[in-house]
Each structure stands twice: as structure tokens, then as C-alpha cells.
Coordinates of C-alpha atoms in Angstrom, one line a residue:
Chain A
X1 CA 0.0 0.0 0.0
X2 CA 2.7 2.7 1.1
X3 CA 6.4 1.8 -0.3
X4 CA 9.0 4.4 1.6
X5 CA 12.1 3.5 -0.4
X6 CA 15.6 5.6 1.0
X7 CA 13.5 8.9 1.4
X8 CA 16.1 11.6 2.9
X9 CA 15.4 15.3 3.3
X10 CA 17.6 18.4 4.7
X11 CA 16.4 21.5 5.7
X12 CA 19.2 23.4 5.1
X13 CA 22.6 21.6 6.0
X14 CA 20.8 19.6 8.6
X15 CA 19.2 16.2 7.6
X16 CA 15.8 15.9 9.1
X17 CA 15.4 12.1 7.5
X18 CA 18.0 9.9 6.8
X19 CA 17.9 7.2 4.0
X20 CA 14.3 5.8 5.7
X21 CA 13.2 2.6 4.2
X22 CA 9.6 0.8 5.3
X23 CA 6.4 -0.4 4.1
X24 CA 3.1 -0.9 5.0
X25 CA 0.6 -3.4 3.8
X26 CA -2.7 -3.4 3.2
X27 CA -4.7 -3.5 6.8
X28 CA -1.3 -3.0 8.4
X29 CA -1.5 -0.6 11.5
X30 CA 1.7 0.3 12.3
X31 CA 3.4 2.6 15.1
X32 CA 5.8 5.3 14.7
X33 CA 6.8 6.2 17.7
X34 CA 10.7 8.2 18.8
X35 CA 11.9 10.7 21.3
X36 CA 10.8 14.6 19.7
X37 CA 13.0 15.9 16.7
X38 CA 13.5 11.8 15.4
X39 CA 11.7 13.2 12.5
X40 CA 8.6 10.7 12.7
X41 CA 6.2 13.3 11.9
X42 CA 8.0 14.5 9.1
X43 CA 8.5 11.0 7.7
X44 CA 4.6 10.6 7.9
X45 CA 4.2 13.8 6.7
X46 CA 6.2 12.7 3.3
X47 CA 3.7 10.4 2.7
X48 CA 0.7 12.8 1.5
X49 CA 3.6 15.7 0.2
X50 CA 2.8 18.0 3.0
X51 CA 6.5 18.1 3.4
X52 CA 8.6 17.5 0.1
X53 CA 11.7 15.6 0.2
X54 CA 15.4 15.4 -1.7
X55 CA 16.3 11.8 -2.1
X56 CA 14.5 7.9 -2.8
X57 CA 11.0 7.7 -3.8
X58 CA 7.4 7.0 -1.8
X59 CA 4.8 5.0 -4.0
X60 CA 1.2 4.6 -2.3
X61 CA -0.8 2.5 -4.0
X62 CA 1.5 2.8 -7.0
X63 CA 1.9 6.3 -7.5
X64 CA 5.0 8.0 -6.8
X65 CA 4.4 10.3 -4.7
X66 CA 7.8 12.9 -5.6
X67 CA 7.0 15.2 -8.3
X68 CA 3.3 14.8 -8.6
X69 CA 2.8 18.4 -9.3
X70 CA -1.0 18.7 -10.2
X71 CA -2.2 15.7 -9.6
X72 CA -1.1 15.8 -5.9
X73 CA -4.5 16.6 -4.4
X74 CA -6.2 13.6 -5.9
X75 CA -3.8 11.8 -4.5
X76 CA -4.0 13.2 -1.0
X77 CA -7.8 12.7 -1.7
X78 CA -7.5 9.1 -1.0
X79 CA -5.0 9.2 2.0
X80 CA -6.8 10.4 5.2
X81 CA -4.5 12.5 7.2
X82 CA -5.8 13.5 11.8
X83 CA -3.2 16.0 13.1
X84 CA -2.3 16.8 16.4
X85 CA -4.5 19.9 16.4
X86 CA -7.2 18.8 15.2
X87 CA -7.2 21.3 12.3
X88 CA -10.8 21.2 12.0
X89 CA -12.4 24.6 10.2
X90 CA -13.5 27.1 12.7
X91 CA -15.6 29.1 10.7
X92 CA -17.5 25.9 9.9
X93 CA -20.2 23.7 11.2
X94 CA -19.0 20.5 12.0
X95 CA -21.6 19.5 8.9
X96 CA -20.2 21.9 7.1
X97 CA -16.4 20.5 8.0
X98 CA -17.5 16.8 6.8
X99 CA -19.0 17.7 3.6
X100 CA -16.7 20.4 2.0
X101 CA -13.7 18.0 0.3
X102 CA -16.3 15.8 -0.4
X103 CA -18.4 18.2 -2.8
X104 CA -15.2 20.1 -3.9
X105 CA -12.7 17.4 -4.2
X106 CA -14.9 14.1 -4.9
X107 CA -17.3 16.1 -6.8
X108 CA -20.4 14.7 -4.3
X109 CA -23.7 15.6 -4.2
X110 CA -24.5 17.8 -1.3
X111 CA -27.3 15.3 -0.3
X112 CA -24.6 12.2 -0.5
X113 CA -21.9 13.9 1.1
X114 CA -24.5 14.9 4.0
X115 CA -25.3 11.3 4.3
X116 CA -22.1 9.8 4.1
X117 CA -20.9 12.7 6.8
X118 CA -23.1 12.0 9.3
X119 CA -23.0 7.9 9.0
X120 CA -19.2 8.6 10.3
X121 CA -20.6 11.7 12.3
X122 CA -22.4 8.8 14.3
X123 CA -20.0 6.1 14.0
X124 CA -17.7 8.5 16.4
X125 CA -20.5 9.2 18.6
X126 CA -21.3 12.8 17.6
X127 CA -24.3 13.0 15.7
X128 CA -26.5 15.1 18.2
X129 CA -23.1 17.7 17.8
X130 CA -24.0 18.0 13.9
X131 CA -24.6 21.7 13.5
X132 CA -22.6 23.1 16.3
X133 CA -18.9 24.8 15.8
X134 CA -15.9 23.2 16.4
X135 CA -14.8 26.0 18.9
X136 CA -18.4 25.1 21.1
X137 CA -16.3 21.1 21.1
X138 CA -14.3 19.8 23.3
X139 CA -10.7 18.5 22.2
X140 CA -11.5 15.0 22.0
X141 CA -14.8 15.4 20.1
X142 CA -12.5 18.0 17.5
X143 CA -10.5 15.4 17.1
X144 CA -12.9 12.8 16.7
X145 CA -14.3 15.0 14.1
X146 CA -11.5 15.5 12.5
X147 CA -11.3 11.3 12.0
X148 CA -14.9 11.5 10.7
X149 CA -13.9 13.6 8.3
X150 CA -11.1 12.5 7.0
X151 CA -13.2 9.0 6.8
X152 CA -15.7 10.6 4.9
X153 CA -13.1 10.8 1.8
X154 CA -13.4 7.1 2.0
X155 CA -9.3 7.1 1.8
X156 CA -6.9 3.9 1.2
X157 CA -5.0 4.7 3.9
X158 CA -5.2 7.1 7.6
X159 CA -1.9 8.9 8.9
X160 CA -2.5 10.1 12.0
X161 CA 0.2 12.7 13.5
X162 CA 0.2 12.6 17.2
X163 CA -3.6 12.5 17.2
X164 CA -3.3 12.5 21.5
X165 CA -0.6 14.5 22.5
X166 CA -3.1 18.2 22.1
X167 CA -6.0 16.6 24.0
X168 CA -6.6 16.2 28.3
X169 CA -5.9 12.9 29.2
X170 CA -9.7 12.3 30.2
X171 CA -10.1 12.5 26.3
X172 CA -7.5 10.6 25.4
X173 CA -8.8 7.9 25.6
X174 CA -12.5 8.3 23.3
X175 CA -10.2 9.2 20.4
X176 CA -7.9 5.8 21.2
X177 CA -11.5 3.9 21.4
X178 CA -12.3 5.3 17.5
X179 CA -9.1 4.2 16.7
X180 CA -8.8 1.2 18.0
X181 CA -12.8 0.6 16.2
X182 CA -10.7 1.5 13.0
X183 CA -8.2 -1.0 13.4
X184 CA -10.3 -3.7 13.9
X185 CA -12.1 -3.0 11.0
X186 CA -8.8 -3.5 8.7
X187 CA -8.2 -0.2 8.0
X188 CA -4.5 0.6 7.2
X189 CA -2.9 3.0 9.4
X190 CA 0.3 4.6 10.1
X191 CA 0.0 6.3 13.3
X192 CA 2.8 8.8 15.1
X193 CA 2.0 8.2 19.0
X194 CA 3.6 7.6 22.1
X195 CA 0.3 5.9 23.2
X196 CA 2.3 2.7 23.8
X197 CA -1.0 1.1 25.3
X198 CA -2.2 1.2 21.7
X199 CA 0.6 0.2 20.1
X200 CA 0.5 -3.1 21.9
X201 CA -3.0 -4.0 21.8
X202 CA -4.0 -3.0 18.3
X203 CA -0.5 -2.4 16.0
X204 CA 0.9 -5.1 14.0
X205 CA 4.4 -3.2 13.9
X206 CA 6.4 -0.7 15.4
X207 CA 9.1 1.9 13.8
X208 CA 11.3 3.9 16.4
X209 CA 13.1 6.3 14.8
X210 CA 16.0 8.4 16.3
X211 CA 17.7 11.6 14.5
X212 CA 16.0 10.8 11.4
X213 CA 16.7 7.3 11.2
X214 CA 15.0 4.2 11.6
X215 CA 16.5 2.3 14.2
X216 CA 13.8 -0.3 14.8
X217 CA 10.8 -1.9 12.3
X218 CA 10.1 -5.0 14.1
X219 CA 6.3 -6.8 14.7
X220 CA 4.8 -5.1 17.9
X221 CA 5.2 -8.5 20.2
X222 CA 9.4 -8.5 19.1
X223 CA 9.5 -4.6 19.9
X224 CA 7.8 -4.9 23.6
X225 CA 8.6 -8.4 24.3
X226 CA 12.0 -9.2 23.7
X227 CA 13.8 -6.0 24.9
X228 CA 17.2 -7.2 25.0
X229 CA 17.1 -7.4 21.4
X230 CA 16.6 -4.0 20.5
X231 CA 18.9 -1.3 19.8
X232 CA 20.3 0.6 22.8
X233 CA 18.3 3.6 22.0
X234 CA 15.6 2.1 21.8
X235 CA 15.7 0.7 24.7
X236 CA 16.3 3.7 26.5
X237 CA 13.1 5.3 24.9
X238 CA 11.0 2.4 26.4
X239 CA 12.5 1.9 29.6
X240 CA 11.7 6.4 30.1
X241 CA 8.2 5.7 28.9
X242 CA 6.9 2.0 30.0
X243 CA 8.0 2.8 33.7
X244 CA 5.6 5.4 34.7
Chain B
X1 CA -13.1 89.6 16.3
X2 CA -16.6 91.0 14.6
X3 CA -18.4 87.6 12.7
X4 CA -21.7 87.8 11.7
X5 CA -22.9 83.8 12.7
X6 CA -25.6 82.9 10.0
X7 CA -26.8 79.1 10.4
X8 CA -29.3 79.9 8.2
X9 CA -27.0 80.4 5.1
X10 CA -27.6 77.0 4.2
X11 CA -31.5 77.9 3.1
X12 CA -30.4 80.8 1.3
X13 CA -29.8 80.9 -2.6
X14 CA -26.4 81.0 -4.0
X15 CA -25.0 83.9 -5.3
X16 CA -23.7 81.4 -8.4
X17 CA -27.2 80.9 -9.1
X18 CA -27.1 77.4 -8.5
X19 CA -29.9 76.8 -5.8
X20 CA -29.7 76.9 -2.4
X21 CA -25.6 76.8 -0.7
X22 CA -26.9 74.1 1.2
X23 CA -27.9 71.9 -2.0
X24 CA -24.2 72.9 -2.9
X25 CA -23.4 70.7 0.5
X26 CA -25.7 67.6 -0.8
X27 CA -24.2 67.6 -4.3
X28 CA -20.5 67.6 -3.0
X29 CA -21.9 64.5 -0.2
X30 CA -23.0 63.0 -3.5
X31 CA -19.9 63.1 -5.4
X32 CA -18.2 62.0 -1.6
X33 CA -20.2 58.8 -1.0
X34 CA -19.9 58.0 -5.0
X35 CA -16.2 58.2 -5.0
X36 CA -15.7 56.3 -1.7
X37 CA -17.7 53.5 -2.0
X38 CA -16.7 52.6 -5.6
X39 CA -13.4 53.2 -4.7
X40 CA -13.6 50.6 -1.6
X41 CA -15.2 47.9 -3.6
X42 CA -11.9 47.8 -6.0
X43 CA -10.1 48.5 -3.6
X44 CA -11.2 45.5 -1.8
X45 CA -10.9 42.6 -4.6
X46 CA -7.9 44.0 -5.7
X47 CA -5.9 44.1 -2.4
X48 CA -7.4 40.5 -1.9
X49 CA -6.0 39.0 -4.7
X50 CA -2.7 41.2 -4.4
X51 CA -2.6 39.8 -0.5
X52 CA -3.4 36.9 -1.5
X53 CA -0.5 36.3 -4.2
X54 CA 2.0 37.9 -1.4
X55 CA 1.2 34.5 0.8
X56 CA 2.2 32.4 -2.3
X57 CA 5.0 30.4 -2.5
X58 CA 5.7 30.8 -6.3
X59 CA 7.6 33.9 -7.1
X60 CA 6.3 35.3 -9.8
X61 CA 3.1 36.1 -8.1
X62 CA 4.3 37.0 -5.0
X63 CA 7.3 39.9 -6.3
X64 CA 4.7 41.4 -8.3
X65 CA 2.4 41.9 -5.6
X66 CA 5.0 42.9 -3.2
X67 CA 6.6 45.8 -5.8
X68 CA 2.9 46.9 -6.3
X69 CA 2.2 47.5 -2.7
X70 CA 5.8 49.3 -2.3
X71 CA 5.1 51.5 -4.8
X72 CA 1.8 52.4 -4.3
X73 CA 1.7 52.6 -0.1
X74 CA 5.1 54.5 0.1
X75 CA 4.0 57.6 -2.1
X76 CA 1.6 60.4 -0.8
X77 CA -1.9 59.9 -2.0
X78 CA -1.8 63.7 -3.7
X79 CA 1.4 63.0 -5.9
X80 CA -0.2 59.5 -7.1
X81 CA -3.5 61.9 -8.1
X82 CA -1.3 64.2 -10.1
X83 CA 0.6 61.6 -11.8
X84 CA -2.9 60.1 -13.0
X85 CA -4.3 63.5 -14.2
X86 CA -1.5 65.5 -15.4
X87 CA 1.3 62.8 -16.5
X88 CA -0.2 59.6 -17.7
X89 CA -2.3 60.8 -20.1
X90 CA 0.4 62.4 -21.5
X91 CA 2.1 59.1 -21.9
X92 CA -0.3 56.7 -23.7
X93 CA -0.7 56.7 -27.2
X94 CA -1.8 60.0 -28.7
X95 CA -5.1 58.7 -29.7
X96 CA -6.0 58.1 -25.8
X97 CA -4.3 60.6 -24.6
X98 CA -7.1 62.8 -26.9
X99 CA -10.1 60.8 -25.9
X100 CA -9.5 61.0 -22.3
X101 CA -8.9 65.3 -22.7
X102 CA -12.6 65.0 -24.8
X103 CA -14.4 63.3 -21.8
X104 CA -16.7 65.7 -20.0
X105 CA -14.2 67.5 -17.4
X106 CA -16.0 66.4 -14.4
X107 CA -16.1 62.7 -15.6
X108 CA -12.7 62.6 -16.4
X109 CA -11.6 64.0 -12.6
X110 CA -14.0 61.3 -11.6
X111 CA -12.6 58.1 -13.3
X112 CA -9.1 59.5 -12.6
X113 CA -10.1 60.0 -8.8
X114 CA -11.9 56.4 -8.5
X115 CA -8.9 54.9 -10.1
X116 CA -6.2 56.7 -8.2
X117 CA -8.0 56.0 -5.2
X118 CA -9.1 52.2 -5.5
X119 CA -4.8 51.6 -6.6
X120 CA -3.9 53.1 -3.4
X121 CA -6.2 52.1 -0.7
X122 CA -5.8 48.5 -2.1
X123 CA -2.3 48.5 -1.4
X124 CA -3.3 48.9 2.5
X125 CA -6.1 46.5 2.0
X126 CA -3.4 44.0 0.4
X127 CA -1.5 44.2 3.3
X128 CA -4.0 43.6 5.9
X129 CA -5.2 40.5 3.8
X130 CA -2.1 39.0 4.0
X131 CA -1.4 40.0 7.8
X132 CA -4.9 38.2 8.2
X133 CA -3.3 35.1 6.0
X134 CA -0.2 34.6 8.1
X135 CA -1.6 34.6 11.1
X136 CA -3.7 31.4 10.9
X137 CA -2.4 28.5 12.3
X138 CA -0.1 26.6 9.6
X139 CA -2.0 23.8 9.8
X140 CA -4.9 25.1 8.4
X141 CA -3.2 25.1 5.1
X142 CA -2.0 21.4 5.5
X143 CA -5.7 20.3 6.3
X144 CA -7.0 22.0 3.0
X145 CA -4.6 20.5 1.4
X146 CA -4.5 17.2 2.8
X147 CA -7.9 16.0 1.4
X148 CA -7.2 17.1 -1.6
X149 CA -8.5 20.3 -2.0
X150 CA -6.6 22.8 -4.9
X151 CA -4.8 25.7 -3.6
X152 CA -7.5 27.9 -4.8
X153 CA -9.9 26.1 -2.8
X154 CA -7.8 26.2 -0.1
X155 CA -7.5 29.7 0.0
X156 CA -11.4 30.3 -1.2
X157 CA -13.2 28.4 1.6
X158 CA -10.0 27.9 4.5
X159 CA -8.0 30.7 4.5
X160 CA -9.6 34.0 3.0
X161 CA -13.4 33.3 5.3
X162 CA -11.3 33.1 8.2
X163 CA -8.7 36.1 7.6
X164 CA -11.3 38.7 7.1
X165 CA -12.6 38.1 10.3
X166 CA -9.5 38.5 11.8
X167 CA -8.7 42.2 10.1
X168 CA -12.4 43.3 10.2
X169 CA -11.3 45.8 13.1
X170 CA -8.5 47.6 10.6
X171 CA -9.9 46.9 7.5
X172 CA -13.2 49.3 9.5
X173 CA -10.2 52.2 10.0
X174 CA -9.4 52.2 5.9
X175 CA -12.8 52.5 4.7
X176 CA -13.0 55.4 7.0
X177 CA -9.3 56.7 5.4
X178 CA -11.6 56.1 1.9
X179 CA -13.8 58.7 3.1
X180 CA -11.2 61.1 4.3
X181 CA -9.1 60.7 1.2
X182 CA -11.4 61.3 -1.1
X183 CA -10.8 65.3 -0.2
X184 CA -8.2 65.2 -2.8
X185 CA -10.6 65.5 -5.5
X186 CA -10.5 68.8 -5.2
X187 CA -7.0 69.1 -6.2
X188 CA -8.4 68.5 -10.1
X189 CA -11.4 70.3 -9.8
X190 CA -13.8 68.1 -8.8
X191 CA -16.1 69.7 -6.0
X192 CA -16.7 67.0 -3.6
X193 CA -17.6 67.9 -0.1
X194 CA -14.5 69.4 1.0
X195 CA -14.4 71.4 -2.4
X196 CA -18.0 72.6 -1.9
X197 CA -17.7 73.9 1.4
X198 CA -14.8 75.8 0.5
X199 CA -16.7 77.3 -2.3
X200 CA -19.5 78.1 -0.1
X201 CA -17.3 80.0 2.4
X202 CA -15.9 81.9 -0.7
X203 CA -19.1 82.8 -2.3
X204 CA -20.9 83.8 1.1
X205 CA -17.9 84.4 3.3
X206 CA -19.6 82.2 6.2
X207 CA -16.7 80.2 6.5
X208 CA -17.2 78.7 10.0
X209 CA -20.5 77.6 9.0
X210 CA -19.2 76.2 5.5
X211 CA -16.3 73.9 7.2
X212 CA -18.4 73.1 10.5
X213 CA -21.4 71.7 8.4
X214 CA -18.4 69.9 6.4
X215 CA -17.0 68.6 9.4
X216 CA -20.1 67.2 10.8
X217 CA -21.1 65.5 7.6
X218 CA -17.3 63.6 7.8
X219 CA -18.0 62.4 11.0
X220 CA -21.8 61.4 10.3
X221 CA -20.5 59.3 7.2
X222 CA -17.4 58.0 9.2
X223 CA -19.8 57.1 12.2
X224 CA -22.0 55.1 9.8
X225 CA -19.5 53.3 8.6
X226 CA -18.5 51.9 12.3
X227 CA -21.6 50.8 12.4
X228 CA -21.7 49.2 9.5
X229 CA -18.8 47.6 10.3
X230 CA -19.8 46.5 13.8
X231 CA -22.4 44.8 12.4
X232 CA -20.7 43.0 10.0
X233 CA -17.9 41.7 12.8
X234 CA -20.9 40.8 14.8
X235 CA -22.4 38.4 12.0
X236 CA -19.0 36.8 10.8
X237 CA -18.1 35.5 14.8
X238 CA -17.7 32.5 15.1
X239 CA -19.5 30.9 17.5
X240 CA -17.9 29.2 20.4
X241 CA -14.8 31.6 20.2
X242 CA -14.0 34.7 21.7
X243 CA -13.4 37.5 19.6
X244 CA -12.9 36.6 15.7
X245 CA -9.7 35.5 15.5
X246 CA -9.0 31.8 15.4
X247 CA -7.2 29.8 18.0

């Protein structure tokens, strides 16, 4: 599904990805997790072009990604993408938020993208929260629209970028639940998180990465269970995070 | 100091012959309001899509846009007038140059006015538009343009709906300015307020009368246009947040 083949990028003299190699199958959920400034939500980030890179090549569901030019936004169309803020549109209705990429990018009917809206609307619990702002939401039900949304696109593929670390950690846990739903339903996903707790019960691999490398891309039960077999650094990151 | 007050000089005829000095008042409010309005509704596209291109990435929109606004914010307002009336004509082909001397002189001052003054204030307006731009969160921009939508769209349903209700506020103070400059007009003869009133303190030599009625009429036109700018910012809130910026 997504083919990361050698990808580096600098900004400026400094190299914010170094030669990163991965790939992630169809229905694969897979955790990119690394202490701040490893460059994992950059490297996720290269996936949908949001941040252009120098070197190697990035083919999701065989289109190169590099050098798209105008085609890039029907590409992006089809990969789903949940930032850390939320980044819903504040001058819109939540409605209005799920419907406008489908009628301007898709080319939907108003009445179908409605629909289609507000099946995810209710699949993330927030139906009765249809015509209110996003500002009048709390952070957890943003972000849960924001999922919703990006659903609605009915993409190949979600990227989600820190999707917890914005949110109180009494509402970390209703986005984890959608997630989780997701994953169980054989979505592919490639999620940046130090939610650990999900990594374990729902991931099928993990990637640590460490000054823009990827030190480890093991299967989820190698990466948790058999600690002694991971890189120092890795194992430095876990043991500061799985003790508390 | 020995000055004969005389509100009533308003109601009483011209000695021009032209009606009543205070119809003299309406006329040059009429030529005010038409100027200033027209020249704010240019004004405000243009600057938008000059702010607009001084957000882009590509450079050839954006040096444009940025050379325009140098140029046209960083020169007084009255030398810009001149250049319109007295030197461009001038300039373009003979055959133009004619037509435009042939118009009627009062619609010539008019067009050259309206034009003069819709290239300037959009240069403030431009600015503002792209202060609005900048400062929305960054990730506003990756959202658009993560599902796909074009940059235009991006820009037509993210980023513009939300920057004018951040510069409502200033954008309120230049409409104002619109009205205030407009007073140039008189510079090339055409009698606008300002110009009126100093006709009818020469023709009746009620001077304090002439500028005090033309002072209050400023601030009557300026005053409606706060409130029709209040109630504008008070439709486009968003609800849920305070103020109209987003955060």
C-alpha cells in the first residue's frame, strides 16, 4: 500500500530524514513512535507531500508520490491524514467541515456527502453535535471529528500525527477507542504516537526512529517483548516511557 | 473679532445661481459617498487578490504583488493623483491621450479619482489581507490540502473566510481613510464635499458655518461606517470563540 524506499530530506545543511526505508501493507497498523525531533512526523508527513523531500521515492498504491505536481490533491484525496490539532475549520459547522472536500474534491452531491458525513458523524458518537462549531467542542470530540472527516473521503489509507498529545488525558482515551474501532475494522494505518497502550494491543508493527533514522521496524510483540534485542536507543526510549 | 454667525445660510440661494448653498453641501456629499464607495469595492478585490498572491510560494506572483504595494503605499496619495491626471495621459498613445482630454471635465476627474483611489487604498487593503493570511495556524493550510483540496480552494473556503474576520477591526479604520481621502478630488477640480464647502465660504464668506457643516457630515459618514462595520464583525463571529480571530 505505502512503499517508503531511501526517502532523505535536509532542511538546510541539517538532515531531518536519513535514507528511511519501510512499508506498510494493506490492513497493516503500524506505530511510529521516537523521542521529539527523530523526524517521525516529518516522515509521515512525506507520505501525503505535505512536506517535500530530496532523495529515494514514496509509492502509495502505485503512484510515486515525488513530483506529482497537479495531480497531488487527488492523490492526498485518497490518503486520510488526523493532526495533532485537530485542524478542524473554525468558521465551519461541524456539517459543514464533513462535507466540503467531499463536494469540492470528490465532486459529491451535497445530499450524498450529507449522508455519508453523518454515518461517520455517528460512528464517532457525535451525531447530536452535527450543526454546532468546532470551537463550542471539546478537544476530544474536535479530534474525533476530524477522524470523521477524514473518513468521509473514504481514503486507502489514515496517517495520523500525534492525534493525542493536544487533548486532556480524560479525552485521550474516546479518540484511542475510534481508533482502535478502526483498526479492527482493517483499515490501514500509520499512526505517530507515544500511546504505547495502543501500540500493543492494536499495532501489528512498530518503527522507532532516532535523529531521522529508523532504528527499529520490528512486529509489535518482538519490539515490547524481547527487549534485549533492541537497539540501545531504543531501549532507553521504552524503559523512560513503560516505567511510569 | 466681529463675525456675523448665520446658520441659516444654508437655506439661502447662491450667489452662483445654482440653488440653495446648502444643495451645494448635498451635491459635493454625492460626489463623496460615490467616490468612496466605488473606490472601496476595488479596492477590496484587488488588495485581496494582491494579498493573497503575497502568501504564495511561487515567485512570480508574489514579487509582483510585493513591488505593487511598495510602490503604491510609500508615495503620498496627492502625488499619485497628479501623476494620473497631469502625467499619464500624457504618456499613452496620442489617440488616448485625446479621448480622455474630450471626456466631460467632471467625468474625467471622476474616473481618474476612483482609479487613483481604488490603486492606493488596495495596497493597504493587500496588506492587511495577508497579515490576516499569516496569522492562521499553519496547519490550516496542510488540512485543505491534505484532502485534496486545490490551492484555490484552499484559499477560497479555508483561508480568506477566516482572515477577514481577523482584520475586520482595521480593515473598519481604511474604509474610513476612503472617506477622508477622497478630499483630494478637489486638487483637479472636482467639487466634492471638501471642495463645496470651500466654495461656499468663498461665495458667502460664512466660513465657519461652510467647514463646521463639512466637518459634521465627515464624522456622520465616518460614524455610519462603524456601524456598519460592527455589524458585519458581529455576523461573521464565530460561535464558540471569543473574539474573531481563530485559535
Amino acid at each position: 500500500m505505502i512503499a517508503i524506499n531511501n526517502v532523505s530530506k535536509w532542511f538546510g545543511d541539517f538532515r531531518v530524514l536519513a535514507d528511511c526505508t519501510t512499508r506498510i501493507d494493506k490492513g497493516e497498523v503500524v506505530v511510529v513512535c521516537g523521542p521529539s525531533g527523530s523526524g517521525k512526523s516529518t516522515l509521515i508527513k512525506t507520505v501525503n507531500a505535505l512536506e517535500p523531500f530530496q532523495q529515494g521515492e514514496i509509492i502509495v498504491d502505485g503512484v510515486s508520490v515525488g513530483g506529482l505536481g497537479r495531480g497531488l490533491p487527488k492523490l492526498r484525496a485518497r490518503v486520510g491524514m488526523v493532526f495533532q490539532h485537530f485542524e478542524l475549520f473554525p468558521h465551519l459547522t461541524v456539517t459543514e467541515n464533513l462535507t466540503l472536500a467531499q463536494v469540492r474534491v470528490l465532486g459529491r452531491g451535497k445530499a450524498e456527502a450529507l449522508a455519508k458525513g453523518l454515518r461517520y458523524l455517528e460512528r464517532v458518537g457525535l451525531a447530536v453535535q452535527k450543526d454546532k462549531y468546532p470551537a463550542q467542542l471539546s478537544g476530544g470530540q474536535q479530534q474525533r471529528v476530524a477522524i470523521a472527516r477524514a473518513l468521509a473521503m473514504d481514503p486507502i489509507v489514515m496517517l495520523f500525527d500525534e492525534p493525542t498529545s493536544a487533548l486532556d488525558p480524560e479525552m485521550v482515551g474516546e479518540v484511542l477507542d475510534v481508533m482502535v474501532g478502526l483498526a479492527n475494522d482493517g483499515m490501514t494505518m500509520m499512526c505517530v504516537t507515544h500511546e504505547m497502550g495502543f501500540a500493543r494491543k492494536v499495532s501489528h508493527r512498530v518503527i522507532f526512529m532516532d535523529e531521522g533514522r529508523i532504528v527499529e521496524d520490528c512486529g509489535k510483540d518482538a519490539f515490547f517483548g524481547d527487549i534485549d534485542a533492541r537497539s540501545p536507543r531504543a531501549r532507553e526510549f521504552l524503559s523512560k516511557i513503560l516505567n511510569h | 473679532m466681529t463675525y456675523a454667525w448665520d446658520w441659516l445660510i444654508f437655506f439661502k440661494p447662491s450667489v452662483t445661481g445654482e440653488g440653495l448653498y446648502g444643495w451645494m453641501l448635498v451635491r459635493g456629499l454625492g460626489w463623496t459617498l460615490l467616490i468612496s464607495l466605488l473606490s472601496w469595492l476595488f479596492a477590496l478585490a484587488l488588495g485581496t487578490v494582491l494579498g493573497t498572491m503575497r502568501t504564495l510560494t511561487n515567485r512570480w506572483l508574489a514579487w509582483p504583488a510585493l513591488l505593487y504595494v511598495h510602490c503604491f503605499r510609500n508615495t503620498p496619495l496627492l502625488v499619485q493623483l497628479f501623476l494620473w491626471f497631469f502625467v499619464v495621459p500624457e504618456l499613452l498613445p496620442p489617440a488616448w491621450g485625446t479621448a480622455i482630454k474630450q471626456l466631460a471635465p467632471t467625468t474625467g476627474q471622476f474616473l481618474t479619482v476612483v482609479l487613483c483611489l481604488s490603486l492606493y487604498t488596495a495596497a493597504k487593503v493587500a496588506e492587511l489581507v495577508r497579515a490576516g493570511i499569516e496569522a492562521l495556524p499553519p496547519g490550516q493550510r496542510a488540512a485543505g490540502a491534505a484532502m485534496g483540496l486545490t490551492q484555490v480552494d484552499v484559499y477560497r473556503y479555508v483561508l480568506l473566510p477566516q482572515a477577514f474576520r481577523t482584520i475586520v477591526p482595521p480593515l473598519t479604520s481604511d474604509f474610513m481613510n476612503v472617506f477622508k481621502n477622497s478630499a483630494v478630488a478637489l486638487t483637479i477640480g472636482l467639487m466634492e464635499l471638501t471642495g463645496q464647502s470651500r466654495q461656499l465660504s468663498e461665495f458667502s464668506a460664512q466660513s465657519f458655518e461652510a467647514f463646521t457643516a463639512a466637518t459634521l457630515i465627515y464624522m456622520a459618514v465616518t460614524y455610519g461606517v462603524v456601524l456598519v462595520m460592527r455589524h458585519v464583525e458581529r455576523r461573521a463571529r464565530i460561535p464558540g470563540m471569543l473574539g474573531t480571530a481563530s485559535g
